[in-house]
Structures are given as C-alpha cells and as structure tokens.
PDB file of C-alpha atoms and ligand atoms in Angstrom:
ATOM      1  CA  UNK A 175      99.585  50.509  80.241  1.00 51.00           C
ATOM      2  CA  UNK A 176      96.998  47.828  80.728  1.00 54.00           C
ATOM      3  CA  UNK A 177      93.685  48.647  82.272  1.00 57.00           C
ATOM      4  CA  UNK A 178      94.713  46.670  85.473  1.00 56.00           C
ATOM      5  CA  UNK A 179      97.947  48.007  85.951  1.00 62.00           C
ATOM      6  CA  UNK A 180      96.231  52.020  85.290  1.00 57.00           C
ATOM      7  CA  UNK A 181      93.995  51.016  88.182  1.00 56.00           C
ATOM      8  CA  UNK A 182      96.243  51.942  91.189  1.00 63.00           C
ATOM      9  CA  UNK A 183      97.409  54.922  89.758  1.00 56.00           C
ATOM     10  CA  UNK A 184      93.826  55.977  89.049  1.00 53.00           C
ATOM     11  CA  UNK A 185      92.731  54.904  92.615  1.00 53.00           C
ATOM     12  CA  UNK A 186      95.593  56.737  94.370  1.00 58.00           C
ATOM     13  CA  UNK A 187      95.197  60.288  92.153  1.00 54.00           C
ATOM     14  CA  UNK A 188      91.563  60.248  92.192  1.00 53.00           C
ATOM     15  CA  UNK A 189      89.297  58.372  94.955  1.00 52.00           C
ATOM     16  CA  UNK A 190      91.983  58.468  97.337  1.00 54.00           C
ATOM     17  CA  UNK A 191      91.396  62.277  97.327  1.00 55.00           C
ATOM     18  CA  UNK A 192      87.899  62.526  96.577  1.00 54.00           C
ATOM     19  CA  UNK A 193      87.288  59.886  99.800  1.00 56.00           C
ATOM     20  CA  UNK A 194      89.941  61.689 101.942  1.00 65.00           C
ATOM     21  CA  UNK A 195      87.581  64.763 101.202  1.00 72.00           C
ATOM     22  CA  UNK A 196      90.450  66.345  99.850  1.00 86.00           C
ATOM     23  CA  UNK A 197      90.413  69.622  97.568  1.00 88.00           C
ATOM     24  CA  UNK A 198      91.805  69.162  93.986  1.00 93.00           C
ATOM     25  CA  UNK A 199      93.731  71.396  92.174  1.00 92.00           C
ATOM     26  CA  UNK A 200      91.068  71.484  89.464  1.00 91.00           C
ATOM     27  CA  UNK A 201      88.882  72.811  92.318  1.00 93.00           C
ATOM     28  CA  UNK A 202      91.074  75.474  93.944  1.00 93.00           C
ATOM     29  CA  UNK A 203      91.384  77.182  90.284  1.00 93.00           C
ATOM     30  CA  UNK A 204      87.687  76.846  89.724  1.00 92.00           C
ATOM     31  CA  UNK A 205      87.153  78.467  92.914  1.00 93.00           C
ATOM     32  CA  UNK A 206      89.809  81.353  92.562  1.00 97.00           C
ATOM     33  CA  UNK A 207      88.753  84.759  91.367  1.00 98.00           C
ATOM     34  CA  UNK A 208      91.096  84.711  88.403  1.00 98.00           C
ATOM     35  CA  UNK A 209      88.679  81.798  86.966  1.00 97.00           C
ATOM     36  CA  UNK A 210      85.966  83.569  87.677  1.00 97.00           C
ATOM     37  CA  UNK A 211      86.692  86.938  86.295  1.00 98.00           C
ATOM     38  CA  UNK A 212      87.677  85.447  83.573  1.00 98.00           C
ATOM     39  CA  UNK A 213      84.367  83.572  82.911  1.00 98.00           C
ATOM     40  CA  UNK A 214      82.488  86.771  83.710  1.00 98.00           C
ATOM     41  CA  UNK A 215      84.613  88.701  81.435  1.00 98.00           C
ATOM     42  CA  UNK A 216      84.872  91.302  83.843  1.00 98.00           C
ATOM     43  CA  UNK A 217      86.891  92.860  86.529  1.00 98.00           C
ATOM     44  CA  UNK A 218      85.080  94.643  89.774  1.00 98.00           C
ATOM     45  CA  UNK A 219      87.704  96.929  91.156  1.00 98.00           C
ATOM     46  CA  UNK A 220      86.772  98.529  94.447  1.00 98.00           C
ATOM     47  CA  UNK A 221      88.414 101.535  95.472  1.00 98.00           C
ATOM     48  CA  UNK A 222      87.855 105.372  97.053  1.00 97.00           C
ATOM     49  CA  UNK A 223      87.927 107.692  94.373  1.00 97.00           C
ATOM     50  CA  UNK A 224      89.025 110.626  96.342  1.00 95.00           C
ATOM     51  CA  UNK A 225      92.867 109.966  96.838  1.00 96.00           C
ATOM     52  CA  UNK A 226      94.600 112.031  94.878  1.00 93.00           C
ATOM     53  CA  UNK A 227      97.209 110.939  92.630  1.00 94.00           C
ATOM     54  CA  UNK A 228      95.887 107.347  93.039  1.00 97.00           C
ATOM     55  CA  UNK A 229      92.557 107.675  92.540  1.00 97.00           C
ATOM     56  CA  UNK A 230      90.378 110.678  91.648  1.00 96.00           C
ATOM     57  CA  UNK A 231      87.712 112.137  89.385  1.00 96.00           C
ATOM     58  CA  UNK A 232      88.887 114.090  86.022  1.00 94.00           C
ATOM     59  CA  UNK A 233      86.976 116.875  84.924  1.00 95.00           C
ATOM     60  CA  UNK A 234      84.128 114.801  83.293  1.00 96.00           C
ATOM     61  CA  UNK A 235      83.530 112.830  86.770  1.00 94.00           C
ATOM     62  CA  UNK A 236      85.334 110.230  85.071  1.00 95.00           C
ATOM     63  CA  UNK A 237      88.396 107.919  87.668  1.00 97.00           C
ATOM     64  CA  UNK A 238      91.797 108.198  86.934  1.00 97.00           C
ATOM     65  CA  UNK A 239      94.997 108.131  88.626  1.00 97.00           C
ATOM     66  CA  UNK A 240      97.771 105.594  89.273  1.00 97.00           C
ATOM     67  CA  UNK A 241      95.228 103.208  90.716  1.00 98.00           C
ATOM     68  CA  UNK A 242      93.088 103.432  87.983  1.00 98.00           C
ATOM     69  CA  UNK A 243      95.652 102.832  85.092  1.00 98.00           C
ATOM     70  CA  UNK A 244      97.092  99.553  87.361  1.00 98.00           C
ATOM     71  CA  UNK A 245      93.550  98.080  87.239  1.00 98.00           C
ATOM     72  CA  UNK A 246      93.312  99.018  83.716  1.00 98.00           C
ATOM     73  CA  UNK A 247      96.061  97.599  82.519  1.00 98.00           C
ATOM     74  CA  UNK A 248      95.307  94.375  85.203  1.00 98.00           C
ATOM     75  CA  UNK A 249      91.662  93.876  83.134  1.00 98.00           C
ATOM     76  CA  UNK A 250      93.438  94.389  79.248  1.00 98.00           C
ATOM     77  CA  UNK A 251      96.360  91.763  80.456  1.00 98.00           C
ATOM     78  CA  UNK A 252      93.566  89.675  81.818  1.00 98.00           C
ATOM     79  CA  UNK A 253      91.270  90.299  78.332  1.00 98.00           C
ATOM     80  CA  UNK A 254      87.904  91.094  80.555  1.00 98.00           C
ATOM     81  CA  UNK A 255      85.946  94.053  80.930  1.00 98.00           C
ATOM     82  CA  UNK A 256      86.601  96.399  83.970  1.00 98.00           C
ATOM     83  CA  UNK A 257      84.106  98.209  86.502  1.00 98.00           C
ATOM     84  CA  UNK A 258      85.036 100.203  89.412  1.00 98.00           C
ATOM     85  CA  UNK A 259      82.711 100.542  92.312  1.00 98.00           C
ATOM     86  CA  UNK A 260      83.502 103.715  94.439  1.00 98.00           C
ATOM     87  CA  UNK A 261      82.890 103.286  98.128  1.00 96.00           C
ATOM     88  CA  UNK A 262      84.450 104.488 101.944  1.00 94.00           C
ATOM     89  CA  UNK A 263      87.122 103.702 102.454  1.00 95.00           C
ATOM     90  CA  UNK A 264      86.221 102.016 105.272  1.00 93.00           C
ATOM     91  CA  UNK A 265      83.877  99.594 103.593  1.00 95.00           C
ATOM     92  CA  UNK A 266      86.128  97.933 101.213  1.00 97.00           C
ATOM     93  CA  UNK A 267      87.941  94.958 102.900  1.00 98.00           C
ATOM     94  CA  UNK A 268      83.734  94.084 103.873  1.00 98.00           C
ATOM     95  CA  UNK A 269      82.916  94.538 100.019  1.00 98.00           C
ATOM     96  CA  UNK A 270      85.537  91.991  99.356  1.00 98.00           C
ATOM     97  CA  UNK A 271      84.697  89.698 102.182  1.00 98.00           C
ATOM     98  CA  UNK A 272      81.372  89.891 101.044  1.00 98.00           C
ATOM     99  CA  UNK A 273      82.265  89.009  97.365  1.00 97.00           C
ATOM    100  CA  UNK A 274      80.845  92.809  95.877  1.00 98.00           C
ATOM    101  CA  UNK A 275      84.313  93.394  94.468  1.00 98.00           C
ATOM    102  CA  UNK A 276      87.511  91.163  93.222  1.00 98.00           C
ATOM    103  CA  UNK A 277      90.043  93.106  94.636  1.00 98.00           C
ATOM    104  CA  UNK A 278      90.959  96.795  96.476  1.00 98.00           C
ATOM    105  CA  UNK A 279      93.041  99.105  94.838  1.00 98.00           C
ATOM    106  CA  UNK A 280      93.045 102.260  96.730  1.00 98.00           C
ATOM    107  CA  UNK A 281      96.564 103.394  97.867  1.00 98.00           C
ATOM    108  CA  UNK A 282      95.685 101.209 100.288  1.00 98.00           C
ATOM    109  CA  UNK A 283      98.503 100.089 102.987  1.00 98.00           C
ATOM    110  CA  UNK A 284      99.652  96.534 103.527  1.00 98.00           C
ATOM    111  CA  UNK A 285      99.720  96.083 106.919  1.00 97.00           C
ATOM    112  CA  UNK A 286      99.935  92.864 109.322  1.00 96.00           C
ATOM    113  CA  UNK A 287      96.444  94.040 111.188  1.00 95.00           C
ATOM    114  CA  UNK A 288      94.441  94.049 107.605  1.00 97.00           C
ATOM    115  CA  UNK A 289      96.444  91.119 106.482  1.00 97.00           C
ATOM    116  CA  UNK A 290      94.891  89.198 108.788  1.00 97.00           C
ATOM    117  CA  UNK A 291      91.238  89.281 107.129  1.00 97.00           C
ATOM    118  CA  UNK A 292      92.689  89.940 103.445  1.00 98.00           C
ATOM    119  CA  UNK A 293      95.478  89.199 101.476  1.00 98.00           C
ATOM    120  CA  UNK A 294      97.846  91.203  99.819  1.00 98.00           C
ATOM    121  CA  UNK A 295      99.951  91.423  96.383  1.00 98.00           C
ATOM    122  CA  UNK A 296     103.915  92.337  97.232  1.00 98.00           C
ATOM    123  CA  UNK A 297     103.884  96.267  97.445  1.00 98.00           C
ATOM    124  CA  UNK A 298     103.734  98.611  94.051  1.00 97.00           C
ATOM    125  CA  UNK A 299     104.544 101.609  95.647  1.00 97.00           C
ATOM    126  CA  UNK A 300     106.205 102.874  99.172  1.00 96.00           C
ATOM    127  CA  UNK A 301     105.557 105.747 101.100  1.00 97.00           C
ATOM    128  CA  UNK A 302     104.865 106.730 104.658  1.00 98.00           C
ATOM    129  CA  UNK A 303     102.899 109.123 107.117  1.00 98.00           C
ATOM    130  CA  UNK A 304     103.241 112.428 107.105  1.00 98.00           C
ATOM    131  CA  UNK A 305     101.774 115.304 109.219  1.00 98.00           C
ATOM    132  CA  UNK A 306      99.953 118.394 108.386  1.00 98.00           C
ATOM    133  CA  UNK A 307     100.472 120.992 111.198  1.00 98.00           C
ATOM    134  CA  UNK A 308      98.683 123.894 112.316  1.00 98.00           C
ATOM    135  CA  UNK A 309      99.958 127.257 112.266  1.00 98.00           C
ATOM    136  CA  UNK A 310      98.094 128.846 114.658  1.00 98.00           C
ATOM    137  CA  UNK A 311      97.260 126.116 117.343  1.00 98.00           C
ATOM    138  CA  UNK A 312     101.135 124.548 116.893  1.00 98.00           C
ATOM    139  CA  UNK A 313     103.510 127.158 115.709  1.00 97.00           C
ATOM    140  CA  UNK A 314     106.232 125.384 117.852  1.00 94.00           C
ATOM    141  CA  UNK A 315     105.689 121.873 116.440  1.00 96.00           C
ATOM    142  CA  UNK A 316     108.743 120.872 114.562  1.00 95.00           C
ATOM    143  CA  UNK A 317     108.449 116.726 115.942  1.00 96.00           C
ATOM    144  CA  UNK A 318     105.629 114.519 115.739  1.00 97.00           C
ATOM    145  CA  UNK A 319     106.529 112.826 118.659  1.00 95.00           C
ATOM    146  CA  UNK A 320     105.311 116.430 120.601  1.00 96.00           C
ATOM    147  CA  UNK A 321     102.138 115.500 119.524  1.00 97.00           C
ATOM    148  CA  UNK A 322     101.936 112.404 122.523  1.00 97.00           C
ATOM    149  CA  UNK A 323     100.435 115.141 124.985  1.00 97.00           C
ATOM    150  CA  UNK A 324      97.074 115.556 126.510  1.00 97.00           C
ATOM    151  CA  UNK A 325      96.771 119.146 125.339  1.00 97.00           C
ATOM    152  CA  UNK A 326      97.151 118.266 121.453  1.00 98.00           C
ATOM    153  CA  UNK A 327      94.564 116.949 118.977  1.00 98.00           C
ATOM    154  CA  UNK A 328      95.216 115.083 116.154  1.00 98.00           C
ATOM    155  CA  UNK A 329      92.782 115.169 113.233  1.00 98.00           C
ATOM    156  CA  UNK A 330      92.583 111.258 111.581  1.00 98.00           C
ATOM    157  CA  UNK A 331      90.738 110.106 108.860  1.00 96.00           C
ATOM    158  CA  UNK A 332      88.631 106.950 109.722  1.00 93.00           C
ATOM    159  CA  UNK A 333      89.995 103.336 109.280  1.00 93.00           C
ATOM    160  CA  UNK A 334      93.206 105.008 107.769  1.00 97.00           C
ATOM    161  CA  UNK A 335      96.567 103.924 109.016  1.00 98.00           C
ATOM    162  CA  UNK A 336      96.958 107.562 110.436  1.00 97.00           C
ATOM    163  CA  UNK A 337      94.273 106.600 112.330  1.00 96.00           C
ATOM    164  CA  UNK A 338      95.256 103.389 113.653  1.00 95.00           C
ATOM    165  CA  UNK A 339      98.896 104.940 114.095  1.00 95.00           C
ATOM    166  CA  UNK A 340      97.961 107.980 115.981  1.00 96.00           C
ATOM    167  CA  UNK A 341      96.175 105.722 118.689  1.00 91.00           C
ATOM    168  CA  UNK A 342      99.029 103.530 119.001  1.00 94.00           C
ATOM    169  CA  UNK A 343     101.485 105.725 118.866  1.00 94.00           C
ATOM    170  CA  UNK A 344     100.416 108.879 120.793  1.00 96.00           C
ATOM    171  CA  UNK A 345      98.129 107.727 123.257  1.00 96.00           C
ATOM    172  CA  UNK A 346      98.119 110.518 125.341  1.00 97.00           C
ATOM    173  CA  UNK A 347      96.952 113.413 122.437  1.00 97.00           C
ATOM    174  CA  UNK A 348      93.450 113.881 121.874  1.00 97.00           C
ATOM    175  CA  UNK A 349      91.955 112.076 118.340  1.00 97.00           C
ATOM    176  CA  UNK A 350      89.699 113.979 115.931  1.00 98.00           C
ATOM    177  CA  UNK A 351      88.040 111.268 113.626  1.00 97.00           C
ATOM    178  CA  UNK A 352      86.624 111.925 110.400  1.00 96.00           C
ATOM    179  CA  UNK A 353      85.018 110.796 107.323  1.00 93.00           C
ATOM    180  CA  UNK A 354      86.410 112.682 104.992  1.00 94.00           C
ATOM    181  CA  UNK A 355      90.379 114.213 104.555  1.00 96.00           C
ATOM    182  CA  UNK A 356      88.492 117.066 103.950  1.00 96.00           C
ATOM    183  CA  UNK A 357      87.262 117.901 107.617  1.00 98.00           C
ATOM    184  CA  UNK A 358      90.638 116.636 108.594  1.00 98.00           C
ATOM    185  CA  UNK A 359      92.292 119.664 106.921  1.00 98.00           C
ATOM    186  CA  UNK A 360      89.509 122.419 108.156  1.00 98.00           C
ATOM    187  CA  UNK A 361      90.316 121.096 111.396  1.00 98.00           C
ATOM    188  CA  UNK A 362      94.068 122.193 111.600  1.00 98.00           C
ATOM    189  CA  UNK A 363      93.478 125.387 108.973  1.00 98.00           C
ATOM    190  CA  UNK A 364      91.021 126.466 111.604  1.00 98.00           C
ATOM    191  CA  UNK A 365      93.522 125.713 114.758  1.00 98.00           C
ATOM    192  CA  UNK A 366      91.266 123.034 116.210  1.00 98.00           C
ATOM    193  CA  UNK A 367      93.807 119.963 115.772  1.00 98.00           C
ATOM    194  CA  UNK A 368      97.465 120.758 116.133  1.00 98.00           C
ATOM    195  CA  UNK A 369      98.225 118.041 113.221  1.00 98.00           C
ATOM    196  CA  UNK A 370      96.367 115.822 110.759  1.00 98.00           C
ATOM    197  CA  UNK A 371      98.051 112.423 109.699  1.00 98.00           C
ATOM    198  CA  UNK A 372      97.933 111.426 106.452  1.00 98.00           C
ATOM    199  CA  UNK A 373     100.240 109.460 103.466  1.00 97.00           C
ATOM    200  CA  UNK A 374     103.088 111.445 102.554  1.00 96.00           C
ATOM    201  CA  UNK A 375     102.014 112.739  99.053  1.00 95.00           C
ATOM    202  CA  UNK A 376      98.482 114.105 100.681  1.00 96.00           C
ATOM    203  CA  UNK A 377     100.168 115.982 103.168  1.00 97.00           C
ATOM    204  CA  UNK A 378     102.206 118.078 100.722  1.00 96.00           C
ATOM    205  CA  UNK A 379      99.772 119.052  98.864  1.00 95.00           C
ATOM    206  CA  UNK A 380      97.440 120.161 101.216  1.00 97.00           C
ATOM    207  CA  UNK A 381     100.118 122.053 102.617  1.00 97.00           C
ATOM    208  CA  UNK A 382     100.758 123.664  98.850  1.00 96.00           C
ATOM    209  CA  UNK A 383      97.075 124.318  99.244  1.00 97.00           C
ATOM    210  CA  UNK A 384      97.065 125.938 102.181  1.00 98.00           C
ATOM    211  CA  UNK A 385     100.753 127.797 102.824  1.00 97.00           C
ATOM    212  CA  UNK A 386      99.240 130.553 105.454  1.00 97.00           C
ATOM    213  CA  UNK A 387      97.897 128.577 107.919  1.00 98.00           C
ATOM    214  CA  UNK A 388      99.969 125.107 107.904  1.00 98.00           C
ATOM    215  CA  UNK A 389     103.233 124.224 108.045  1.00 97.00           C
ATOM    216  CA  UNK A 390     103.858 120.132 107.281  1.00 98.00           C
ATOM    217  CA  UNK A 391     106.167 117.485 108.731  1.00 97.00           C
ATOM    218  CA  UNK A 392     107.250 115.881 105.565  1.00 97.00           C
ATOM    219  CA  UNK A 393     109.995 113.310 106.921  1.00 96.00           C
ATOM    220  CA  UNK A 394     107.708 109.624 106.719  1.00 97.00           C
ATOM    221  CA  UNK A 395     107.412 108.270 110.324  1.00 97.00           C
ATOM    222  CA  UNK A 396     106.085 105.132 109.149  1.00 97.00           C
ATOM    223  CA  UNK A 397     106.667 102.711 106.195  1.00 97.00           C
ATOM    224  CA  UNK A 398     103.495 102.474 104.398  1.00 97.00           C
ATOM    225  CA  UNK A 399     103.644  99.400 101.584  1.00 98.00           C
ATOM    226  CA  UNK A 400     100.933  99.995  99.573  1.00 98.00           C
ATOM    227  CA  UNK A 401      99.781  96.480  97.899  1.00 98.00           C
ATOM    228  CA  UNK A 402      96.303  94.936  96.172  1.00 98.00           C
ATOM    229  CA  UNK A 403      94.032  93.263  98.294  1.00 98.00           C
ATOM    230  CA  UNK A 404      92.019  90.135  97.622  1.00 98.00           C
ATOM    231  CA  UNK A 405      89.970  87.413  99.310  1.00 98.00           C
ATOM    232  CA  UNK A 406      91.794  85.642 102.105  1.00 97.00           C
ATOM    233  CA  UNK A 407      93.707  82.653 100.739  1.00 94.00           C
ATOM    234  CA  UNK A 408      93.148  82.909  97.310  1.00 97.00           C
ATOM    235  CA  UNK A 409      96.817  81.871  95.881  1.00 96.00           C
ATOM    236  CA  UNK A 410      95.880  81.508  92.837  1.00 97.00           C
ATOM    237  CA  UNK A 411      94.615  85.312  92.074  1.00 98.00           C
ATOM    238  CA  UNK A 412      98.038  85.846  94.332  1.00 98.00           C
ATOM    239  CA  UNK A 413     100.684  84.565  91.723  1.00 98.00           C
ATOM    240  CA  UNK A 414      98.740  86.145  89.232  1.00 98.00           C
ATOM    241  CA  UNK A 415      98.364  89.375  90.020  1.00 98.00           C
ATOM    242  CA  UNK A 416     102.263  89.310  91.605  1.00 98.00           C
ATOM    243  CA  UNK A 417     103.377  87.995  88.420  1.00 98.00           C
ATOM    244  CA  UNK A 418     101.448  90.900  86.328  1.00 98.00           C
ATOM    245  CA  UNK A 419     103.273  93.082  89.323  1.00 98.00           C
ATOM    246  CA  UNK A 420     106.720  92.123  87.931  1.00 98.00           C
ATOM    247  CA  UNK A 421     106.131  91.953  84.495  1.00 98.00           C
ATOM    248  CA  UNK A 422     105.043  95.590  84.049  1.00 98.00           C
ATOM    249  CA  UNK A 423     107.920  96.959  86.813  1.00 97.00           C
ATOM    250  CA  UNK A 424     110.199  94.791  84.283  1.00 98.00           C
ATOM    251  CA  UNK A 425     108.884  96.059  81.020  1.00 96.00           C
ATOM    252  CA  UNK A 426     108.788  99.675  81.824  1.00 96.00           C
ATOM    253  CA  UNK A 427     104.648  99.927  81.626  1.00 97.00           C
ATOM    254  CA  UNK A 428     105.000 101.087  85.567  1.00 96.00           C
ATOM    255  CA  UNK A 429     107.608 103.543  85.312  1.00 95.00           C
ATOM    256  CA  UNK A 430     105.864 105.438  82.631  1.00 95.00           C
ATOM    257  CA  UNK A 431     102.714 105.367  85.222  1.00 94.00           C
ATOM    258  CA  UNK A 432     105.172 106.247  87.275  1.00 92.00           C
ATOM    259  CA  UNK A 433     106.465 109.530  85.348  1.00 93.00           C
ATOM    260  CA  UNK A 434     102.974 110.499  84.320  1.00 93.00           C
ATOM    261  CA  UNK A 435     101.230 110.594  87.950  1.00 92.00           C
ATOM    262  CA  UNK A 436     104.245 111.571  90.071  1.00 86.00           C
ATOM    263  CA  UNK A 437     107.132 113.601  88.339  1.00 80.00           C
ATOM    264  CA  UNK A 438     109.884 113.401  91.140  1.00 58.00           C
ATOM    265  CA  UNK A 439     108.522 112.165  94.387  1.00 52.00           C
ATOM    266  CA  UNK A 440     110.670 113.224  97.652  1.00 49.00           C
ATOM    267  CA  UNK A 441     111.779 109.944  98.542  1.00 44.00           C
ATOM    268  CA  UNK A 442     111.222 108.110 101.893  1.00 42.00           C
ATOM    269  CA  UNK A 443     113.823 108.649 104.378  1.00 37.00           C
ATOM    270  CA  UNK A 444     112.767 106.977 107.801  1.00 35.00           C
ATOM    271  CA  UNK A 445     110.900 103.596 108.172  1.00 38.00           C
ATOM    272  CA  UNK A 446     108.582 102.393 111.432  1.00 41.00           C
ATOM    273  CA  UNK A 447     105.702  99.654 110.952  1.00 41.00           C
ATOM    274  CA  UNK A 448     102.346 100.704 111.338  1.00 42.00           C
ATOM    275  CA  UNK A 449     101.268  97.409 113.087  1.00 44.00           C
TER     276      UNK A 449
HETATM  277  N1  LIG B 560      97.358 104.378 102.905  1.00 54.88           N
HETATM  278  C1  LIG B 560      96.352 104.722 103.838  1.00 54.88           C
HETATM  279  C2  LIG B 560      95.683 103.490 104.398  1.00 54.88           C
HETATM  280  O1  LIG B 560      95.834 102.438 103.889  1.00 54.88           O
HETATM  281  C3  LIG B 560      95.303 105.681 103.262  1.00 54.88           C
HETATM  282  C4  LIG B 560      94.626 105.176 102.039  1.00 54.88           C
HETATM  283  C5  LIG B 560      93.452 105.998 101.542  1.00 54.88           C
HETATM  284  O2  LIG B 560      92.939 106.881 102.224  1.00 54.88           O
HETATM  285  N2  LIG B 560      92.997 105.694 100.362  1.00 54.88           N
HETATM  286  O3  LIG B 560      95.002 103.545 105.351  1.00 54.88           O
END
C-alpha cells in the first residue's frame, strides 16, 4: 500500500478518534485492573475474614476458606502475587470505589441495589436466607413471615442482605442491628430477638452451636447469588475473571473446593430476590 493510499485509513483509525475525543481500546485495557495487577504483580483481595466456610482464620491466624482458595487460585492463573486486606463488611464496596482493593470476595451477594455502584462476576455459588429462631422468646415460630409483627425483633447484621431484607420485607417487626453475627446470635440465645437473619450455611451452624436455646428456619426465603465484585464498568477485569469462573467449574478445580469446604450442602429449595 502506498503512503498516500495508507493515509485515509490512518486518518479514519487514528485522528478521527483521538479528535472525536474518543477512548481507544489500547486505553480501556491500560486502564482496566487486569493490566494493572498484572504490572504490579499483585492481587489486593478485600474481604471479611469472619464468614465461615468462605472466609475465616485457621489456627495460626492465617485466612482460608472457599473465598480464599478462589482468590488464590485467581492470583496463580493470573501469575501475580496475592494480598488480602481484612475489613467490615460494610466498608468494602468504598475500599473498591476508592481503589484500596481490586476486587471483593466475601460470600458476598449479587444483588441489583449493590450492582448499581459495583459490578459483579456471574454467581460461583447459590444460597439463600435463613433464620435463626429463639427458643424462649418464639417457641411458636415455625414461618418467617410471623415475624412481620410489631411485637417481634429481628436481630440483622449491618449492610448484610438480612438486613436490607428484613426492612423490606417485614416492616412492621422491630430491627436489632449489629456489627458483628456474633451479637446477632446472643441476641436470640438470650430471648431478646425472636429471629436473626443470616445466609443459609451460618444459620445451621449456629443452630448446631447452640441446640438448647434455638431452633432454625432452614428453608432459603431468598435467592442469594453470591458473585466477585469489581470497579463499576470495568469489562475488561469482567471477561476475565468470568472466563477464569468457567474454566475452573469446567476443569473440576471448583468442585474439589467444593468437596473440601462443604461436604453435602442442603440444597436451596425456594427462591425470592432480595432487591
Ligand atoms: N451474603 C450476605 C451479603 O452479601 C452476607 C455476606 C457476609 O456477611 N460476608 O450481605
């Protein structure tokens, strides 16, 4: 091609867009956080270590759980270094707005409300809500939908989806907000909430914990999606971490996550959106 004839071509793919003001591809990628991971050679995982099985302390203070090993193996397909910076729950989707993390992985649910500030990976695991029930303030309670009364109290943990769910669903009952899951479950042991609402495999087990004085609603009343979350409108981070989704679901890397975290989980019988 003679110089001439190249000049068009050249004028149309390159100073048409640069005096439109438009954005190449070049400068999406160099942009996205996959690029700049990458060039860092390291991954910052935010996340809550204090959601057990997905993310917890072993016995040398050290994170693990399902979580943990999905960010793992994220960084080693990625070949960069990994750090995980333990914070609220609550302050994660700022830490990621505010560029202190590259992405949340904290069993945390994909929901249209959140999805409106981040975005969010197709789901890696499905669950729902679940409620822990107090023996001796709500021997009766065998529905959750009892609970939408201005005598009962249910015990929430902040910026959770049992917490956003328990206002929207039962506005009537009183809410108990807390911190930590902790309080939430001294709050219904002791018989001052009738029910704490929490993700299905929390529930059970503090009900394992605590056979005497709980009883627990175990049939989901929500569909909780839970899915990674990264900067608003970064596609390219997207396809990759989708794509690193389906490869280890195809190749058998997740089911042996799977196995090792969960055993046999109940499975999730009844669906309702948390939005
Ligand atoms: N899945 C729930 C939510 O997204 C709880 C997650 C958690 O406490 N780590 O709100």
């Amino acid at each position: 091609m003679s110089r001439l004839r190249f000049f068009p071509l050249l004028f149309a793919l390159v100073f048409v867009p640069v005096l439109a003001g438009a954005v190449t591809t070049f400068e999406i990628f160099e942009a996205s956080t996959l690029n700049q991971v990458v060039k860092r050679n390291k991954l910052i995982v935010g996340m809550e270590v204090k959601f057990f099985p997905f993310e917890y302390s072993d016995t040398r203070g050290e994170p693990v759980g399902v979580d943990v090993d999905l960010a793992r193996l994220a960084a080693k397909e990625l070949g960069v270094e990994i750090e995980i910076k333990d914070m609220e729950f609550s302050g994660l989707i700022p830490a990621l707005q505010g560029g202190k993390i590259d992405m949340i992985i904290s069993g945390m649910t994909r929901t249209l409300a959140r999805a409106k500030t981040v975005t969010f990976t197709k789901p890696y695991f499905e669950t729902g809500l679940c409620a822990l029930v107090s023996n001796k303030k709500a021997p009766d309670l065998t529905r959750v939908s009892q609970l939408n009364d201005p005598r009962r109290v249910i015990a929430v943990k902040l910026g959770t989806t049992g917490d956003i769910v328990a206002s929207k669903l039962f506005p009537k009952a009183r809410l108990n907000r807390y911190k930590e899951e902790t309080a939430c479950v001294l709050d219904v042991v002791a018989g001052r909430a009738d029910a704490f609402f929490y993700d299905q495999l929390s529930i059970a087990k503090h009900h394992r914990q605590n056979p005497g004085t709980t009883h627990a609603i175990l049939k989901p009343f929500t569909y909780e999606p839970y899915a990674i979350a990264i900067r608003s409108g970064d596609f390219v981070f997207l396809n990759w971490l989708n794509q690193f989704l389906e490869t280890i679901k195809a190749d058998g890397r997740y089911e042996r996550l799977h196995h090792e975290y969960f055993g046999d989980l109940p499975q999730r019988e009844k669906t309702r959106d948390p939005d």
